PDB file of C-alpha atoms in Angstrom:
ATOM      1  CA  MET X1403     -41.068  27.878  62.728  1.00  0.00           C
ATOM      2  CA  HIS X1404     -44.033  30.086  63.581  1.00  0.00           C
ATOM      3  CA  ARG X1405     -46.221  31.576  60.876  1.00  0.00           C
ATOM      4  CA  VAL X1406     -49.671  33.196  60.803  1.00  0.00           C
ATOM      5  CA  GLU X1407     -51.835  34.040  57.799  1.00  0.00           C
ATOM      6  CA  HIS X1408     -55.466  35.021  57.331  1.00  0.00           C
ATOM      7  CA  VAL X1409     -57.138  32.361  55.194  1.00  0.00           C
ATOM      8  CA  MET X1410     -60.775  31.323  54.696  1.00  0.00           C
ATOM      9  CA  GLY X1411     -61.946  34.213  56.831  1.00  0.00           C
ATOM     10  CA  PHE X1412     -59.968  33.460  59.996  1.00  0.00           C
ATOM     11  CA  PRO X1413     -56.364  33.469  61.249  1.00  0.00           C
ATOM     12  CA  VAL X1414     -54.393  30.270  60.760  1.00  0.00           C
ATOM     13  CA  SER X1415     -51.355  29.804  62.975  1.00  0.00           C
ATOM     14  CA  LEU X1416     -48.675  27.184  62.312  1.00  0.00           C
ATOM     15  CA  ARG X1417     -46.028  26.365  64.893  1.00  0.00           C
ATOM     16  CA  VAL X1418     -43.439  23.672  64.209  1.00  0.00           C
ATOM     17  CA  ASP X1419     -40.990  22.657  66.936  1.00  0.00           C
ATOM     18  CA  ASP X1420     -38.973  20.103  64.944  1.00  0.00           C
ATOM     19  CA  THR X1421     -35.327  21.103  64.738  1.00  0.00           C
ATOM     20  CA  VAL X1422     -35.238  20.603  60.950  1.00  0.00           C
ATOM     21  CA  VAL X1423     -38.081  21.863  58.754  1.00  0.00           C
ATOM     22  CA  PRO X1424     -37.867  21.095  55.024  1.00  0.00           C
ATOM     23  CA  ASP X1425     -37.806  24.196  52.815  1.00  0.00           C
ATOM     24  CA  GLY X1426     -41.206  25.144  51.483  1.00  0.00           C
ATOM     25  CA  THR X1427     -43.229  23.197  54.028  1.00  0.00           C
ATOM     26  CA  GLY X1428     -44.998  26.240  55.439  1.00  0.00           C
ATOM     27  CA  ASP X1429     -45.573  27.592  51.939  1.00  0.00           C
ATOM     28  CA  ALA X1430     -47.205  24.299  50.927  1.00  0.00           C
ATOM     29  CA  VAL X1431     -49.572  24.359  53.916  1.00  0.00           C
ATOM     30  CA  PHE X1432     -50.833  27.870  53.267  1.00  0.00           C
ATOM     31  CA  ALA X1433     -50.965  27.404  49.490  1.00  0.00           C
ATOM     32  CA  TRP X1434     -53.224  24.375  50.046  1.00  0.00           C
ATOM     33  CA  LEU X1435     -55.540  26.321  52.351  1.00  0.00           C
ATOM     34  CA  ARG X1436     -55.772  29.223  49.907  1.00  0.00           C
ATOM     35  CA  ALA X1437     -56.554  26.810  47.083  1.00  0.00           C
ATOM     36  CA  VAL X1438     -59.319  25.212  49.158  1.00  0.00           C
ATOM     37  CA  ASP X1439     -60.815  28.638  49.839  1.00  0.00           C
ATOM     38  CA  ALA X1440     -60.795  29.473  46.120  1.00  0.00           C
ATOM     39  CA  ARG X1441     -62.381  26.157  45.145  1.00  0.00           C
ATOM     40  CA  PHE X1442     -64.867  25.520  47.942  1.00  0.00           C
ATOM     41  CA  SER X1443     -66.010  28.888  49.279  1.00  0.00           C
ATOM     42  CA  PRO X1444     -69.760  29.482  48.799  1.00  0.00           C
ATOM     43  CA  PHE X1445     -68.969  33.199  49.026  1.00  0.00           C
ATOM     44  CA  LYS X1446     -66.902  33.197  45.814  1.00  0.00           C
ATOM     45  CA  ALA X1447     -69.094  33.204  42.717  1.00  0.00           C
ATOM     46  CA  ASP X1448     -66.555  31.324  40.583  1.00  0.00           C
ATOM     47  CA  SER X1449     -65.728  28.569  43.088  1.00  0.00           C
ATOM     48  CA  GLU X1450     -66.468  24.948  42.292  1.00  0.00           C
ATOM     49  CA  VAL X1451     -68.992  24.835  45.135  1.00  0.00           C
ATOM     50  CA  SER X1452     -70.854  27.904  43.882  1.00  0.00           C
ATOM     51  CA  ARG X1453     -70.909  26.668  40.300  1.00  0.00           C
ATOM     52  CA  TYR X1454     -72.223  23.283  41.408  1.00  0.00           C
ATOM     53  CA  GLY X1455     -74.814  24.910  43.630  1.00  0.00           C
ATOM     54  CA  ARG X1456     -76.091  26.954  40.665  1.00  0.00           C
ATOM     55  CA  GLY X1457     -76.306  23.847  38.495  1.00  0.00           C
ATOM     56  CA  GLU X1458     -73.420  24.840  36.218  1.00  0.00           C
ATOM     57  CA  LEU X1459     -71.542  21.620  37.002  1.00  0.00           C
ATOM     58  CA  SER X1460     -72.951  18.110  37.060  1.00  0.00           C
ATOM     59  CA  ALA X1461     -72.044  15.586  39.729  1.00  0.00           C
ATOM     60  CA  ASP X1462     -69.872  13.803  37.164  1.00  0.00           C
ATOM     61  CA  GLU X1463     -67.798  16.946  36.650  1.00  0.00           C
ATOM     62  CA  LEU X1464     -66.853  17.494  40.286  1.00  0.00           C
ATOM     63  CA  SER X1465     -63.323  17.131  41.611  1.00  0.00           C
ATOM     64  CA  ALA X1466     -62.513  14.108  43.756  1.00  0.00           C
ATOM     65  CA  ASP X1467     -61.952  16.447  46.715  1.00  0.00           C
ATOM     66  CA  LEU X1468     -65.417  17.981  46.490  1.00  0.00           C
ATOM     67  CA  VAL X1469     -67.012  14.567  46.038  1.00  0.00           C
ATOM     68  CA  GLU X1470     -65.276  13.478  49.250  1.00  0.00           C
ATOM     69  CA  VAL X1471     -66.514  16.557  51.134  1.00  0.00           C
ATOM     70  CA  LEU X1472     -70.087  16.129  49.891  1.00  0.00           C
ATOM     71  CA  ASP X1473     -70.031  12.454  50.882  1.00  0.00           C
ATOM     72  CA  ILE X1474     -69.013  13.424  54.423  1.00  0.00           C
ATOM     73  CA  CYS X1475     -71.800  16.016  54.526  1.00  0.00           C
ATOM     74  CA  GLU X1476     -74.367  13.451  53.454  1.00  0.00           C
ATOM     75  CA  ARG X1477     -73.216  10.915  56.043  1.00  0.00           C
ATOM     76  CA  TYR X1478     -73.691  13.466  58.795  1.00  0.00           C
ATOM     77  CA  ARG X1479     -77.054  14.598  57.439  1.00  0.00           C
ATOM     78  CA  VAL X1480     -78.298  11.028  57.699  1.00  0.00           C
ATOM     79  CA  ALA X1481     -76.628  10.426  61.088  1.00  0.00           C
ATOM     80  CA  THR X1482     -78.292  13.510  62.630  1.00  0.00           C
ATOM     81  CA  GLY X1483     -81.733  12.920  61.164  1.00  0.00           C
ATOM     82  CA  GLY X1484     -81.381  16.058  59.043  1.00  0.00           C
ATOM     83  CA  ALA X1485     -80.228  18.453  61.791  1.00  0.00           C
ATOM     84  CA  PHE X1486     -76.917  18.862  59.936  1.00  0.00           C
ATOM     85  CA  ASP X1487     -77.730  19.860  56.359  1.00  0.00           C
ATOM     86  CA  ILE X1488     -75.701  21.871  53.853  1.00  0.00           C
ATOM     87  CA  ARG X1489     -78.704  22.281  51.532  1.00  0.00           C
ATOM     88  CA  LEU X1490     -81.219  24.511  53.299  1.00  0.00           C
ATOM     89  CA  PRO X1491     -84.160  26.125  51.495  1.00  0.00           C
ATOM     90  CA  GLY X1492     -83.445  29.677  50.467  1.00  0.00           C
ATOM     91  CA  ARG X1493     -79.698  29.317  51.024  1.00  0.00           C
ATOM     92  CA  CYS X1494     -76.807  28.490  48.754  1.00  0.00           C
ATOM     93  CA  LEU X1495     -75.005  25.168  48.943  1.00  0.00           C
ATOM     94  CA  ASP X1496     -72.657  25.609  51.914  1.00  0.00           C
ATOM     95  CA  PRO X1497     -70.321  22.761  52.946  1.00  0.00           C
ATOM     96  CA  CYS X1498     -68.104  25.055  55.078  1.00  0.00           C
ATOM     97  CA  ALA X1499     -68.889  23.085  58.246  1.00  0.00           C
ATOM     98  CA  VAL X1500     -66.954  20.163  56.772  1.00  0.00           C
ATOM     99  CA  VAL X1501     -64.489  22.004  54.537  1.00  0.00           C
ATOM    100  CA  LYS X1502     -62.717  23.814  57.378  1.00  0.00           C
ATOM    101  CA  GLY X1503     -61.819  20.748  59.437  1.00  0.00           C
ATOM    102  CA  TRP X1504     -61.211  18.558  56.395  1.00  0.00           C
ATOM    103  CA  SER X1505     -58.841  21.037  54.750  1.00  0.00           C
ATOM    104  CA  VAL X1506     -56.859  21.780  57.919  1.00  0.00           C
ATOM    105  CA  GLN X1507     -56.525  18.055  58.598  1.00  0.00           C
ATOM    106  CA  ARG X1508     -55.155  17.654  55.078  1.00  0.00           C
ATOM    107  CA  ALA X1509     -52.711  20.464  55.814  1.00  0.00           C
ATOM    108  CA  ALA X1510     -51.578  18.621  58.946  1.00  0.00           C
ATOM    109  CA  GLU X1511     -51.010  15.539  56.815  1.00  0.00           C
ATOM    110  CA  LEU X1512     -48.738  17.608  54.573  1.00  0.00           C
ATOM    111  CA  LEU X1513     -46.651  18.314  57.666  1.00  0.00           C
ATOM    112  CA  THR X1514     -46.434  14.683  58.734  1.00  0.00           C
ATOM    113  CA  GLY X1515     -45.715  13.711  55.132  1.00  0.00           C
ATOM    114  CA  ALA X1516     -42.727  16.071  55.240  1.00  0.00           C
ATOM    115  CA  GLY X1517     -41.403  14.136  58.237  1.00  0.00           C
ATOM    116  CA  LEU X1518     -42.442  16.624  60.927  1.00  0.00           C
ATOM    117  CA  THR X1519     -43.486  15.196  64.279  1.00  0.00           C
ATOM    118  CA  ARG X1520     -44.083  18.135  66.634  1.00  0.00           C
ATOM    119  CA  PHE X1521     -46.449  20.863  65.473  1.00  0.00           C
ATOM    120  CA  CYS X1522     -49.598  22.787  66.288  1.00  0.00           C
ATOM    121  CA  LEU X1523     -51.892  24.014  63.507  1.00  0.00           C
ATOM    122  CA  ASN X1524     -54.586  26.364  64.794  1.00  0.00           C
ATOM    123  CA  ALA X1525     -57.335  27.461  62.402  1.00  0.00           C
ATOM    124  CA  GLY X1526     -59.569  30.001  64.073  1.00  0.00           C
ATOM    125  CA  GLY X1527     -59.561  28.070  67.345  1.00  0.00           C
ATOM    126  CA  ASP X1528     -59.878  24.594  65.849  1.00  0.00           C
ATOM    127  CA  VAL X1529     -56.601  22.790  66.380  1.00  0.00           C
ATOM    128  CA  VAL X1530     -54.560  19.816  65.171  1.00  0.00           C
ATOM    129  CA  VAL X1531     -51.503  18.850  67.204  1.00  0.00           C
ATOM    130  CA  SER X1532     -48.729  16.296  66.960  1.00  0.00           C
ATOM    131  CA  GLY X1533     -45.916  15.278  69.294  1.00  0.00           C
ATOM    132  CA  GLY X1534     -47.242  16.915  72.449  1.00  0.00           C
ATOM    133  CA  PRO X1535     -47.900  17.585  75.173  1.00  0.00           C
ATOM    134  CA  TRP X1536     -49.722  20.683  73.960  1.00  0.00           C
ATOM    135  CA  ARG X1537     -52.063  22.855  76.035  1.00  0.00           C
ATOM    136  CA  VAL X1538     -55.183  24.034  74.194  1.00  0.00           C
ATOM    137  CA  GLY X1539     -57.583  26.510  75.770  1.00  0.00           C
ATOM    138  CA  VAL X1540     -61.321  26.615  75.074  1.00  0.00           C
ATOM    139  CA  ARG X1541     -62.914  30.057  75.234  1.00  0.00           C
ATOM    140  CA  HIS X1542     -65.699  30.676  77.698  1.00  0.00           C
ATOM    141  CA  PRO X1543     -68.951  30.982  75.706  1.00  0.00           C
ATOM    142  CA  GLU X1544     -70.080  34.117  77.538  1.00  0.00           C
ATOM    143  CA  ILE X1545     -66.893  35.838  78.772  1.00  0.00           C
ATOM    144  CA  ALA X1546     -64.517  36.638  75.928  1.00  0.00           C
ATOM    145  CA  ASP X1547     -61.345  36.960  77.994  1.00  0.00           C
ATOM    146  CA  ARG X1548     -61.805  33.746  79.999  1.00  0.00           C
ATOM    147  CA  LEU X1549     -61.355  30.044  79.341  1.00  0.00           C
ATOM    148  CA  CYS X1550     -63.867  27.434  80.440  1.00  0.00           C
ATOM    149  CA  THR X1551     -61.373  24.585  80.167  1.00  0.00           C
ATOM    150  CA  VAL X1552     -57.835  23.731  79.088  1.00  0.00           C
ATOM    151  CA  LEU X1553     -56.933  20.525  77.290  1.00  0.00           C
ATOM    152  CA  ASP X1554     -53.762  18.481  77.436  1.00  0.00           C
ATOM    153  CA  LEU X1555     -53.239  16.888  74.004  1.00  0.00           C
ATOM    154  CA  THR X1556     -50.405  14.841  72.565  1.00  0.00           C
ATOM    155  CA  ASP X1557     -51.744  13.899  69.116  1.00  0.00           C
ATOM    156  CA  GLY X1558     -55.198  14.646  67.738  1.00  0.00           C
ATOM    157  CA  ALA X1559     -57.630  17.468  67.158  1.00  0.00           C
ATOM    158  CA  VAL X1560     -60.092  19.684  68.987  1.00  0.00           C
ATOM    159  CA  ALA X1561     -62.927  21.830  67.648  1.00  0.00           C
ATOM    160  CA  THR X1562     -65.571  23.998  69.289  1.00  0.00           C
ATOM    161  CA  SER X1563     -68.953  25.088  67.962  1.00  0.00           C
ATOM    162  CA  ALA X1564     -70.627  28.087  69.587  1.00  0.00           C
ATOM    163  CA  ARG X1565     -72.398  31.292  68.699  1.00  0.00           C
ATOM    164  CA  TYR X1566     -69.975  33.782  70.292  1.00  0.00           C
ATOM    165  CA  GLU X1567     -67.982  34.543  67.119  1.00  0.00           C
ATOM    166  CA  ARG X1568     -70.633  34.512  64.375  1.00  0.00           C
ATOM    167  CA  GLY X1569     -73.928  34.640  66.232  1.00  0.00           C
ATOM    168  CA  ASP X1570     -76.664  32.148  65.341  1.00  0.00           C
ATOM    169  CA  HIS X1571     -74.878  30.833  62.247  1.00  0.00           C
ATOM    170  CA  ILE X1572     -75.544  27.143  62.954  1.00  0.00           C
ATOM    171  CA  LEU X1573     -79.034  26.177  61.876  1.00  0.00           C
ATOM    172  CA  ASP X1574     -81.044  23.088  62.721  1.00  0.00           C
ATOM    173  CA  GLY X1575     -81.742  21.632  59.300  1.00  0.00           C
ATOM    174  CA  ARG X1576     -84.938  20.045  60.576  1.00  0.00           C
ATOM    175  CA  THR X1577     -86.494  23.446  61.255  1.00  0.00           C
ATOM    176  CA  GLY X1578     -84.336  25.921  59.332  1.00  0.00           C
ATOM    177  CA  ARG X1579     -84.040  27.963  62.521  1.00  0.00           C
ATOM    178  CA  PRO X1580     -80.958  28.721  64.668  1.00  0.00           C
ATOM    179  CA  ALA X1581     -79.929  25.800  66.851  1.00  0.00           C
ATOM    180  CA  THR X1582     -80.772  26.121  70.533  1.00  0.00           C
ATOM    181  CA  GLY X1583     -80.007  24.190  73.703  1.00  0.00           C
ATOM    182  CA  LEU X1584     -76.226  24.603  73.857  1.00  0.00           C
ATOM    183  CA  ASP X1585     -73.921  27.538  74.533  1.00  0.00           C
ATOM    184  CA  SER X1586     -70.854  25.720  73.242  1.00  0.00           C
ATOM    185  CA  LEU X1587     -69.736  22.215  72.425  1.00  0.00           C
ATOM    186  CA  THR X1588     -66.122  21.069  72.162  1.00  0.00           C
ATOM    187  CA  VAL X1589     -65.093  17.765  70.603  1.00  0.00           C
ATOM    188  CA  VAL X1590     -61.716  16.005  70.765  1.00  0.00           C
ATOM    189  CA  ALA X1591     -61.153  13.403  68.047  1.00  0.00           C
ATOM    190  CA  PRO X1592     -58.285  11.737  66.173  1.00  0.00           C
ATOM    191  CA  THR X1593     -58.731  14.079  63.183  1.00  0.00           C
ATOM    192  CA  LEU X1594     -60.002  17.615  62.743  1.00  0.00           C
ATOM    193  CA  THR X1595     -62.333  16.377  60.016  1.00  0.00           C
ATOM    194  CA  ASP X1596     -64.144  14.387  62.697  1.00  0.00           C
ATOM    195  CA  ALA X1597     -63.803  16.895  65.545  1.00  0.00           C
ATOM    196  CA  ASP X1598     -65.082  19.892  63.582  1.00  0.00           C
ATOM    197  CA  THR X1599     -67.922  18.096  61.814  1.00  0.00           C
ATOM    198  CA  VAL X1600     -69.113  16.295  64.940  1.00  0.00           C
ATOM    199  CA  ALA X1601     -69.041  19.547  66.938  1.00  0.00           C
ATOM    200  CA  THR X1602     -71.087  21.412  64.324  1.00  0.00           C
ATOM    201  CA  ALA X1603     -73.524  18.565  63.757  1.00  0.00           C
ATOM    202  CA  ALA X1604     -74.072  18.039  67.480  1.00  0.00           C
ATOM    203  CA  PHE X1605     -74.577  21.758  68.068  1.00  0.00           C
ATOM    204  CA  ALA X1606     -77.239  21.748  65.347  1.00  0.00           C
ATOM    205  CA  MET X1607     -79.045  18.981  67.237  1.00  0.00           C
ATOM    206  CA  GLY X1608     -79.241  21.069  70.414  1.00  0.00           C
ATOM    207  CA  ALA X1609     -79.049  19.471  73.853  1.00  0.00           C
ATOM    208  CA  ASP X1610     -79.605  16.013  72.339  1.00  0.00           C
ATOM    209  CA  GLY X1611     -76.362  16.474  70.427  1.00  0.00           C
ATOM    210  CA  VAL X1612     -74.208  15.978  73.518  1.00  0.00           C
ATOM    211  CA  GLU X1613     -75.104  12.324  73.910  1.00  0.00           C
ATOM    212  CA  TRP X1614     -74.992  11.826  70.136  1.00  0.00           C
ATOM    213  CA  ALA X1615     -71.466  13.280  69.894  1.00  0.00           C
ATOM    214  CA  ALA X1616     -70.258  11.276  72.898  1.00  0.00           C
ATOM    215  CA  ALA X1617     -71.362   8.083  71.148  1.00  0.00           C
ATOM    216  CA  ARG X1618     -69.234   8.767  68.051  1.00  0.00           C
ATOM    217  CA  ASP X1619     -66.147   6.571  67.772  1.00  0.00           C
ATOM    218  CA  GLY X1620     -63.034   8.233  69.190  1.00  0.00           C
ATOM    219  CA  CYS X1621     -64.824  11.403  70.339  1.00  0.00           C
ATOM    220  CA  GLU X1622     -64.664  13.066  73.749  1.00  0.00           C
ATOM    221  CA  VAL X1623     -67.032  15.934  74.501  1.00  0.00           C
ATOM    222  CA  TYR X1624     -67.220  19.050  76.697  1.00  0.00           C
ATOM    223  CA  ALA X1625     -70.521  20.947  76.521  1.00  0.00           C
ATOM    224  CA  VAL X1626     -71.666  24.172  78.175  1.00  0.00           C
ATOM    225  CA  LEU X1627     -75.439  24.427  78.474  1.00  0.00           C
ATOM    226  CA  PRO X1628     -77.467  27.607  79.024  1.00  0.00           C
ATOM    227  CA  GLY X1629     -77.065  28.692  82.617  1.00  0.00           C
ATOM    228  CA  GLY X1630     -73.479  27.443  82.805  1.00  0.00           C
ATOM    229  CA  ARG X1631     -74.073  23.740  83.399  1.00  0.00           C
ATOM    230  CA  VAL X1632     -71.200  21.632  82.068  1.00  0.00           C
ATOM    231  CA  LEU X1633     -71.372  18.103  80.687  1.00  0.00           C
ATOM    232  CA  ARG X1634     -68.229  16.191  79.773  1.00  0.00           C
ATOM    233  CA  THR X1635     -67.280  12.659  78.873  1.00  0.00           C
ATOM    234  CA  GLY X1636     -64.966  10.714  81.160  1.00  0.00           C
ATOM    235  CA  GLY X1637     -62.084  10.674  78.695  1.00  0.00           C
ATOM    236  CA  PHE X1638     -62.076  14.371  77.908  1.00  0.00           C
ATOM    237  CA  PRO X1639     -58.403  15.376  78.334  1.00  0.00           C
ATOM    238  CA  THR X1640     -58.814  18.268  80.751  1.00  0.00           C
ATOM    239  CA  ALA X1641     -55.582  19.800  82.035  1.00  0.00           C
ATOM    240  CA  GLY X1642     -57.112  22.680  84.005  1.00  0.00           C
ATOM    241  CA  THR X1643     -60.493  24.300  84.363  1.00  0.00           C
ATOM    242  CA  ALA X1644     -61.809  27.791  84.925  1.00  0.00           C
ATOM    243  CA  ALA X1645     -65.287  28.467  86.231  1.00  0.00           C
ATOM    244  CA  ALA X1646     -67.817  27.944  83.441  1.00  0.00           C
TER     245      ALA X1646
END
């Protein structure tokens, strides 16, 4: 099965290589992602996140899912000394940096719960795989049609934070200004919740975020610094590399 839909502002591609796929499995994955977008998007005025951000909902009225997401956000705010912060002055409450990875990981769990063992779920370049080997390319931060590295993954997730798609959208919560010091940072972790959040949080920290991300349990890191210098951890699952 191969299916692509545009959800949450980016293309989501699902490929399943199992010989038997239960009816409705793909529908369930994309229905979940659309529901997350409706409930958690800060760009939708009637979403749960927007209503909470405006003070129309109390903490006691929040769904268990949003409580879980906000708890993750707070853990990373504390862990980064405030560099990762979803509550910035002058901006609406925006937990998207956690919601994307968390929701796609949940979607992957729907697949495994349906008995599937070999799949690749790609959400705008952030990927969860099962039953590999799978090859996952990481885009070069300065040259759109080139890769800076290729990963060989069997089970797990990979996420990249950079400014090439959305400009300076990642802010350092300590200053309120765009994060500097990194061109891109890729994290491999057991779940996309971890990979995506660690990548974003580390990018917000700047160059210091590389060592911080590498110290997180289960994380391997590949960072491109200004000028093209590359830093990577010893366990980063590189399959092939192009010039960075």
